[in-house]
Tab-separated table of C-alpha atoms in Angstrom:
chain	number	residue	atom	x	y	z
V	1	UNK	CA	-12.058	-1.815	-57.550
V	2	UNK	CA	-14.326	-4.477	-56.382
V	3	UNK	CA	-18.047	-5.463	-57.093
V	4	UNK	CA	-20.140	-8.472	-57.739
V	5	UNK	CA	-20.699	-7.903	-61.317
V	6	UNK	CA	-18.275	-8.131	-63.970
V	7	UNK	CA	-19.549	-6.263	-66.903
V	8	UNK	CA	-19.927	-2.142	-65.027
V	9	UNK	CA	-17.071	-2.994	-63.642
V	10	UNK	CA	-15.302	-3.736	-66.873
V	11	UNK	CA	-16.335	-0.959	-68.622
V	12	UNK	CA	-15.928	1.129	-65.180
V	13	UNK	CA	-12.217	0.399	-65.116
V	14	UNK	CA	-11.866	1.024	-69.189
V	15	UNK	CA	-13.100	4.599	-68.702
V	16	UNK	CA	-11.196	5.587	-65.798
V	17	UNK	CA	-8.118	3.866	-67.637
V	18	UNK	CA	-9.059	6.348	-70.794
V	19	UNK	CA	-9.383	9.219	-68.684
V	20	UNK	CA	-6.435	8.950	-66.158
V	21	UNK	CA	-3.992	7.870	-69.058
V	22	UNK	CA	-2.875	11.424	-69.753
V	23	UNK	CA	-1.492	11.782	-66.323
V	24	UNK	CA	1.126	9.201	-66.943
V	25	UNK	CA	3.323	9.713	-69.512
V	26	UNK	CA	3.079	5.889	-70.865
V	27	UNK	CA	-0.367	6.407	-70.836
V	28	UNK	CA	-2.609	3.715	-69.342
V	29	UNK	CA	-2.720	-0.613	-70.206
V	30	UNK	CA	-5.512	-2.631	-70.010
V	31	UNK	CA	-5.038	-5.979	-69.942
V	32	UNK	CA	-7.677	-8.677	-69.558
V	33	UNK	CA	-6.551	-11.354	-67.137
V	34	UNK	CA	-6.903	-14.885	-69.043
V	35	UNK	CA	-8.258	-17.934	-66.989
V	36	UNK	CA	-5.444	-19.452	-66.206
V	37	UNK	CA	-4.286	-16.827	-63.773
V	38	UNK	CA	-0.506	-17.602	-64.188
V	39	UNK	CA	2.389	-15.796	-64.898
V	40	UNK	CA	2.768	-16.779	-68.434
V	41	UNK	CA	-0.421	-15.400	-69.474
V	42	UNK	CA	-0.015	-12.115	-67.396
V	43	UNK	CA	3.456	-11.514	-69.253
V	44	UNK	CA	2.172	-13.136	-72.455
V	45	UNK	CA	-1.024	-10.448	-72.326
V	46	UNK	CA	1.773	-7.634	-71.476
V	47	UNK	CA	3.849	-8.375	-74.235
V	48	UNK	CA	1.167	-7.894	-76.697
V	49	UNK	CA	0.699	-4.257	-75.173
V	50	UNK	CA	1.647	-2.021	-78.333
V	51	UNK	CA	6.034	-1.116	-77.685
V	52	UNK	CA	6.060	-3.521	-74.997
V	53	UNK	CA	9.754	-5.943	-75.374
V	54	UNK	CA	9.186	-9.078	-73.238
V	55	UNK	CA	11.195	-11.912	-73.347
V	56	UNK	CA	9.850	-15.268	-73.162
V	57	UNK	CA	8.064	-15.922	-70.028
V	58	UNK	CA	10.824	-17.420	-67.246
V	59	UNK	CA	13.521	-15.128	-68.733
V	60	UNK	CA	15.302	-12.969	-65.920
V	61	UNK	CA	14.366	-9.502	-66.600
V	62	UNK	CA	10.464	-10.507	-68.220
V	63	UNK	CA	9.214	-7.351	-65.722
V	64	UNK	CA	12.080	-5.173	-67.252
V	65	UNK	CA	10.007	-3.210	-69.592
V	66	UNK	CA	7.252	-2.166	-67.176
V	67	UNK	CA	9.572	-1.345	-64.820
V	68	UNK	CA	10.868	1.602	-66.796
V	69	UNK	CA	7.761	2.900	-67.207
V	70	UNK	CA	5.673	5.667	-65.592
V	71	UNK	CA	2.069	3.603	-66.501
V	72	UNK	CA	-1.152	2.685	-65.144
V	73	UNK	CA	-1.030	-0.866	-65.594
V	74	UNK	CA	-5.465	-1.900	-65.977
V	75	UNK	CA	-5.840	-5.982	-64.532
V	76	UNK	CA	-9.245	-6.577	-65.329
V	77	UNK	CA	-10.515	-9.955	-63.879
V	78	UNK	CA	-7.664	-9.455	-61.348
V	79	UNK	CA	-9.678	-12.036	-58.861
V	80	UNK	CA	-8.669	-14.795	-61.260
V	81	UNK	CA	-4.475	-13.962	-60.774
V	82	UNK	CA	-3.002	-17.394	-59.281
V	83	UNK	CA	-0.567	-17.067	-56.423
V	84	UNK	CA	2.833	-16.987	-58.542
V	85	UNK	CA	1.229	-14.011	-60.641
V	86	UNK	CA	0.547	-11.938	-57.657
V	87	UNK	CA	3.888	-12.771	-56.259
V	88	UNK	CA	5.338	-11.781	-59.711
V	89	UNK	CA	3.047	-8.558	-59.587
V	90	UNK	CA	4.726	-7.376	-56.191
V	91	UNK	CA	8.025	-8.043	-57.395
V	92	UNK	CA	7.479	-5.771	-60.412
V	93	UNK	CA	5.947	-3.157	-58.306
V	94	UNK	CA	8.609	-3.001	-56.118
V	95	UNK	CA	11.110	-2.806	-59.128
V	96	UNK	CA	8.615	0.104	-60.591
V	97	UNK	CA	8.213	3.402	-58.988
V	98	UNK	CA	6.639	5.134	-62.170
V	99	UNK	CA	3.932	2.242	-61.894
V	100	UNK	CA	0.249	2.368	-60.560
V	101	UNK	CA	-2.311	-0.446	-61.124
V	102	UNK	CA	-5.965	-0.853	-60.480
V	103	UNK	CA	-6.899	-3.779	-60.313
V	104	UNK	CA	-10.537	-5.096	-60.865
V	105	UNK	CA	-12.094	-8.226	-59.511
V	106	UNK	CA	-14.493	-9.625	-56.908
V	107	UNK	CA	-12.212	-9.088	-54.443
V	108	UNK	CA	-9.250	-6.672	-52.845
V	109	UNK	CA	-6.046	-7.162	-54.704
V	110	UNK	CA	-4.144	-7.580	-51.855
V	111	UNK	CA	-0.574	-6.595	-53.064
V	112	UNK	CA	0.874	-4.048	-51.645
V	113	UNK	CA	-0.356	-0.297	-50.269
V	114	UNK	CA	-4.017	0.347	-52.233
V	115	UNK	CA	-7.133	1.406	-51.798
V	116	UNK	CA	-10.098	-0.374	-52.432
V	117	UNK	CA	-13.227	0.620	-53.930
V	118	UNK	CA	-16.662	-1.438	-53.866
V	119	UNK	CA	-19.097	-1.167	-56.215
């Protein structure tokens, strides 16, 4: 989901996240992407999800947990994700077949098959 400003879209994503998150039987994550953009504060924000086991950030198997789940994984501020982070995000969606994301930002994603949606 894409659009100039960040507050609807925020609280755009939030509500579809609340609403969608009985279709998965995880439910739905929201996580706010930090400013850094890196791959220790994506895992570091995942591992504060409530029942989510990471292991420090440059361990192995960090994407293990997700993997195993059938989740809508919520990346609000996804615009700010660096380049490791993304390449992180398509290995864990290629390890995860039970996991969707929607991403939010100023711009497309741009990992893997998706559709966008402007606002």
């Amino acid at each position: 989901m894409t659009g100039r400003f960040p507050a609807p879209r925020s609280l755009l994503v939030r509500e579809v996240a609340r609403r969608l998150s009985s279709h998965f039987c995880d439910g739905a994550v929201v996580v706010t992407v930090g400013p850094d953009g890196g791959v220790r504060g994506l895992v570091a924000a995942l591992g504060r999800v409530p029942g989510a086991r990471f292991l420090p950030y440059g361990a192995a198997d960090a994407a293990s947990w997700p993997a195993e789940r059938d989740m809508l994984l919520v990346l609000d501020g996804s615009d700010r994700l660096g380049p490791q982070a993304l390449a992180w995000l398509r290995t864990l969606l290629a390890a995860a077949p039970g996991l969707r994301v929607l991403a939010a930002g100023r711009h497309p994603l741009a990992v893997g098959q998706g559709r966008v949606h402007r606002l």
